[in-house]
PDB file of C-alpha atoms in Angstrom:
ATOM      1  CA  MET A   1      -0.011  -0.033   0.110  1.00  0.00           C
ATOM      2  CA  THR A   2       1.205   3.472  -0.837  1.00  0.00           C
ATOM      3  CA  GLY A   3      -0.259   5.000   2.457  1.00  0.00           C
ATOM      4  CA  ARG A   4      -3.709   6.120   0.964  1.00  0.00           C
ATOM      5  CA  GLU A   5      -6.877   4.646   2.402  1.00  0.00           C
ATOM      6  CA  PRO A   6      -8.803   2.662  -0.136  1.00  0.00           C
ATOM      7  CA  VAL A   7     -11.982   4.148  -1.723  1.00  0.00           C
ATOM      8  CA  ASN A   8     -14.351   1.769  -0.095  1.00  0.00           C
ATOM      9  CA  ILE A   9     -13.163   2.509   3.382  1.00  0.00           C
ATOM     10  CA  ARG A  10     -13.448   6.447   2.937  1.00  0.00           C
ATOM     11  CA  ARG A  11     -17.037   5.603   1.697  1.00  0.00           C
ATOM     12  CA  LEU A  12     -17.578   3.473   4.701  1.00  0.00           C
ATOM     13  CA  LEU A  13     -16.456   6.327   7.035  1.00  0.00           C
ATOM     14  CA  ARG A  14     -18.228   8.928   5.201  1.00  0.00           C
ATOM     15  CA  GLU A  15     -21.382   6.875   5.549  1.00  0.00           C
ATOM     16  CA  ASN A  16     -20.852   6.248   9.170  1.00  0.00           C
ATOM     17  CA  ASP A  17     -20.295   9.919   9.835  1.00  0.00           C
ATOM     18  CA  GLN A  18     -23.820  10.676   7.997  1.00  0.00           C
ATOM     19  CA  TYR A  19     -25.359   7.965  10.342  1.00  0.00           C
ATOM     20  CA  ALA A  20     -23.865   9.476  13.392  1.00  0.00           C
ATOM     21  CA  ALA A  21     -25.171  12.818  12.460  1.00  0.00           C
ATOM     22  CA  ALA A  22     -28.529  11.458  11.847  1.00  0.00           C
ATOM     23  CA  ASP A  23     -28.430   9.759  15.281  1.00  0.00           C
ATOM     24  CA  GLU A  24     -27.484  13.090  16.944  1.00  0.00           C
ATOM     25  CA  TYR A  25     -30.197  14.797  15.252  1.00  0.00           C
ATOM     26  CA  ALA A  26     -32.651  12.235  16.023  1.00  0.00           C
ATOM     27  CA  ARG A  27     -31.823  12.492  19.805  1.00  0.00           C
ATOM     28  CA  HIS A  28     -32.043  16.252  19.505  1.00  0.00           C
ATOM     29  CA  VAL A  29     -35.487  16.200  18.166  1.00  0.00           C
ATOM     30  CA  GLN A  30     -36.526  13.533  20.731  1.00  0.00           C
ATOM     31  CA  LYS A  31     -35.202  15.874  23.663  1.00  0.00           C
ATOM     32  CA  GLY A  32     -37.307  18.658  22.030  1.00  0.00           C
ATOM     33  CA  ASP A  33     -40.462  16.499  21.841  1.00  0.00           C
ATOM     34  CA  ALA A  34     -39.907  15.506  25.456  1.00  0.00           C
ATOM     35  CA  VAL A  35     -39.519  19.020  26.639  1.00  0.00           C
ATOM     36  CA  SER A  36     -42.445  20.343  24.856  1.00  0.00           C
ATOM     37  CA  SER A  37     -44.475  17.515  26.116  1.00  0.00           C
ATOM     38  CA  TRP A  38     -43.604  18.227  29.583  1.00  0.00           C
ATOM     39  CA  HIS A  39     -44.715  21.879  28.936  1.00  0.00           C
ATOM     40  CA  GLU A  40     -47.954  20.985  27.463  1.00  0.00           C
ATOM     41  CA  HIS A  41     -48.690  18.810  30.498  1.00  0.00           C
ATOM     42  CA  GLN A  42     -47.843  21.543  32.964  1.00  0.00           C
ATOM     43  CA  SER A  43     -49.749  23.931  31.016  1.00  0.00           C
ATOM     44  CA  ARG A  44     -52.827  21.850  31.176  1.00  0.00           C
ATOM     45  CA  ASN A  45     -52.574  21.107  34.752  1.00  0.00           C
ATOM     46  CA  SER A  46     -51.683  24.747  35.864  1.00  0.00           C
ATOM     47  CA  SER A  47     -54.097  26.571  37.981  1.00  0.00           C
ATOM     48  CA  ARG A  48     -52.584  29.985  36.815  1.00  0.00           C
ATOM     49  CA  PRO A  49     -54.520  31.916  34.204  1.00  0.00           C
ATOM     50  CA  GLU A  50     -51.490  33.159  32.075  1.00  0.00           C
ATOM     51  CA  GLN A  51     -50.420  29.519  31.808  1.00  0.00           C
ATOM     52  CA  MET A  52     -53.795  28.077  30.721  1.00  0.00           C
ATOM     53  CA  PRO A  53     -55.072  27.586  27.256  1.00  0.00           C
ATOM     54  CA  PRO A  54     -58.149  30.246  26.730  1.00  0.00           C
ATOM     55  CA  GLN A  55     -60.836  27.537  26.782  1.00  0.00           C
ATOM     56  CA  ASN A  56     -59.950  26.670  30.541  1.00  0.00           C
ATOM     57  CA  LEU A  57     -59.686  30.134  31.587  1.00  0.00           C
ATOM     58  CA  GLN A  58     -63.453  30.687  31.662  1.00  0.00           C
ATOM     59  CA  SER A  59     -63.627  28.334  34.730  1.00  0.00           C
ATOM     60  CA  VAL A  60     -61.131  30.084  36.784  1.00  0.00           C
ATOM     61  CA  ASP A  61     -62.014  32.564  39.358  1.00  0.00           C
ATOM     62  CA  LEU A  62     -59.309  35.303  38.418  1.00  0.00           C
ATOM     63  CA  LYS A  63     -59.922  37.308  41.719  1.00  0.00           C
ATOM     64  CA  VAL A  64     -58.623  34.342  43.713  1.00  0.00           C
ATOM     65  CA  VAL A  65     -55.490  33.165  41.806  1.00  0.00           C
ATOM     66  CA  ALA A  66     -53.233  36.111  42.091  1.00  0.00           C
ATOM     67  CA  CYS A  67     -51.837  37.912  45.340  1.00  0.00           C
ATOM     68  CA  SER A  68     -48.493  39.515  44.517  1.00  0.00           C
ATOM     69  CA  PRO A  69     -48.230  42.742  42.386  1.00  0.00           C
ATOM     70  CA  LYS A  70     -46.637  40.567  39.472  1.00  0.00           C
ATOM     71  CA  ASP A  71     -49.431  37.989  39.793  1.00  0.00           C
ATOM     72  CA  ARG A  72     -51.945  40.635  39.831  1.00  0.00           C
ATOM     73  CA  LEU A  73     -50.413  42.151  36.447  1.00  0.00           C
ATOM     74  CA  GLN A  74     -50.473  38.662  34.915  1.00  0.00           C
ATOM     75  CA  ARG A  75     -53.773  37.905  35.827  1.00  0.00           C
ATOM     76  CA  LYS A  76     -55.026  41.198  34.588  1.00  0.00           C
ATOM     77  CA  LEU A  77     -53.135  40.657  31.428  1.00  0.00           C
ATOM     78  CA  ALA A  78     -54.568  37.166  30.995  1.00  0.00           C
ATOM     79  CA  GLU A  79     -58.135  38.612  31.686  1.00  0.00           C
ATOM     80  CA  GLU A  80     -57.589  41.301  29.132  1.00  0.00           C
ATOM     81  CA  LEU A  81     -56.220  38.507  26.421  1.00  0.00           C
ATOM     82  CA  PHE A  82     -59.070  36.287  27.067  1.00  0.00           C
ATOM     83  CA  LEU A  83     -61.556  39.177  26.643  1.00  0.00           C
ATOM     84  CA  LEU A  84     -60.028  40.151  23.548  1.00  0.00           C
ATOM     85  CA  ASN A  85     -60.210  36.780  22.167  1.00  0.00           C
ATOM     86  CA  LYS A  86     -63.781  36.471  22.903  1.00  0.00           C
ATOM     87  CA  ALA A  87     -64.259  39.739  21.336  1.00  0.00           C
ATOM     88  CA  ALA A  88     -62.506  38.935  18.331  1.00  0.00           C
ATOM     89  CA  LEU A  89     -64.524  35.483  18.087  1.00  0.00           C
ATOM     90  CA  LEU A  90     -67.690  37.301  18.324  1.00  0.00           C
ATOM     91  CA  ALA A  91     -66.967  39.671  15.510  1.00  0.00           C
ATOM     92  CA  ARG A  92     -65.474  36.926  13.444  1.00  0.00           C
ATOM     93  CA  LYS A  93     -68.951  34.934  13.882  1.00  0.00           C
ATOM     94  CA  GLU A  94     -70.797  38.139  13.033  1.00  0.00           C
ATOM     95  CA  ARG A  95     -68.709  38.704   9.822  1.00  0.00           C
ATOM     96  CA  MET A  96     -69.071  35.208   8.760  1.00  0.00           C
ATOM     97  CA  ARG A  97     -73.039  35.551   9.221  1.00  0.00           C
ATOM     98  CA  GLU A  98     -73.079  38.758   6.959  1.00  0.00           C
ATOM     99  CA  ARG A  99     -70.879  36.918   4.473  1.00  0.00           C
ATOM    100  CA  LEU A 100     -73.283  33.871   4.241  1.00  0.00           C
ATOM    101  CA  GLN A 101     -76.295  36.225   3.931  1.00  0.00           C
ATOM    102  CA  GLN A 102     -74.681  38.151   1.141  1.00  0.00           C
ATOM    103  CA  ASP A 103     -73.577  34.896  -0.651  1.00  0.00           C
ATOM    104  CA  THR A 104     -77.102  33.393  -0.392  1.00  0.00           C
ATOM    105  CA  ALA A 105     -78.604  36.531  -1.812  1.00  0.00           C
ATOM    106  CA  SER A 106     -76.191  36.628  -4.705  1.00  0.00           C
ATOM    107  CA  VAL A 107     -77.019  32.793  -5.305  1.00  0.00           C
ATOM    108  CA  GLN A 108     -80.689  33.531  -5.143  1.00  0.00           C
ATOM    109  CA  ARG A 109     -80.323  36.650  -7.599  1.00  0.00           C
ATOM    110  CA  GLU A 110     -78.327  34.295 -10.150  1.00  0.00           C
ATOM    111  CA  LEU A 111     -81.174  31.511  -9.889  1.00  0.00           C
ATOM    112  CA  ALA A 112     -83.809  34.147 -10.374  1.00  0.00           C
ATOM    113  CA  THR A 113     -82.158  35.654 -13.644  1.00  0.00           C
ATOM    114  CA  LYS A 114     -82.289  31.912 -14.787  1.00  0.00           C
ATOM    115  CA  GLY A 115     -86.029  31.563 -13.881  1.00  0.00           C
ATOM    116  CA  LEU A 116     -84.937  29.035 -10.827  1.00  0.00           C
ATOM    117  CA  ALA A 117     -85.231  29.521  -6.991  1.00  0.00           C
ATOM    118  CA  ILE A 118     -84.189  27.892  -3.909  1.00  0.00           C
ATOM    119  CA  ALA A 119     -87.180  26.258  -1.680  1.00  0.00           C
ATOM    120  CA  ILE A 120     -86.576  27.724   1.586  1.00  0.00           C
ATOM    121  CA  ASN A 121     -89.321  26.836   3.956  1.00  0.00           C
ATOM    122  CA  ILE A 122     -90.514  23.558   3.359  1.00  0.00           C
ATOM    123  CA  ASP A 123     -92.942  21.815   5.671  1.00  0.00           C
TER     124      ASP A 123
END
């Protein structure tokens, strides 16, 4: 031998490095998954409103939860966020209702131009 590694050994080393990198990446992803699962579990089981999902915020008595100034501020922020989300949801529903009415009216107009109609109240 002339001191050079054979081609098949270099290829094998390169493949082993790729597998090692893939294993390292898989461990990194699994660790991130474990951490996020832990945080989700903590969030679901938390009694603090700023850490709770919005759907659970309705059942929490916000006046009882906080006591320190920092907690009061967080409680107030959580309450405002909940109210803003609720207002946005109501506005979105109203826009959807209006859009549905407009679409219904336009379809009825199109059908009327063709001499057709939709049966609305059938008993």
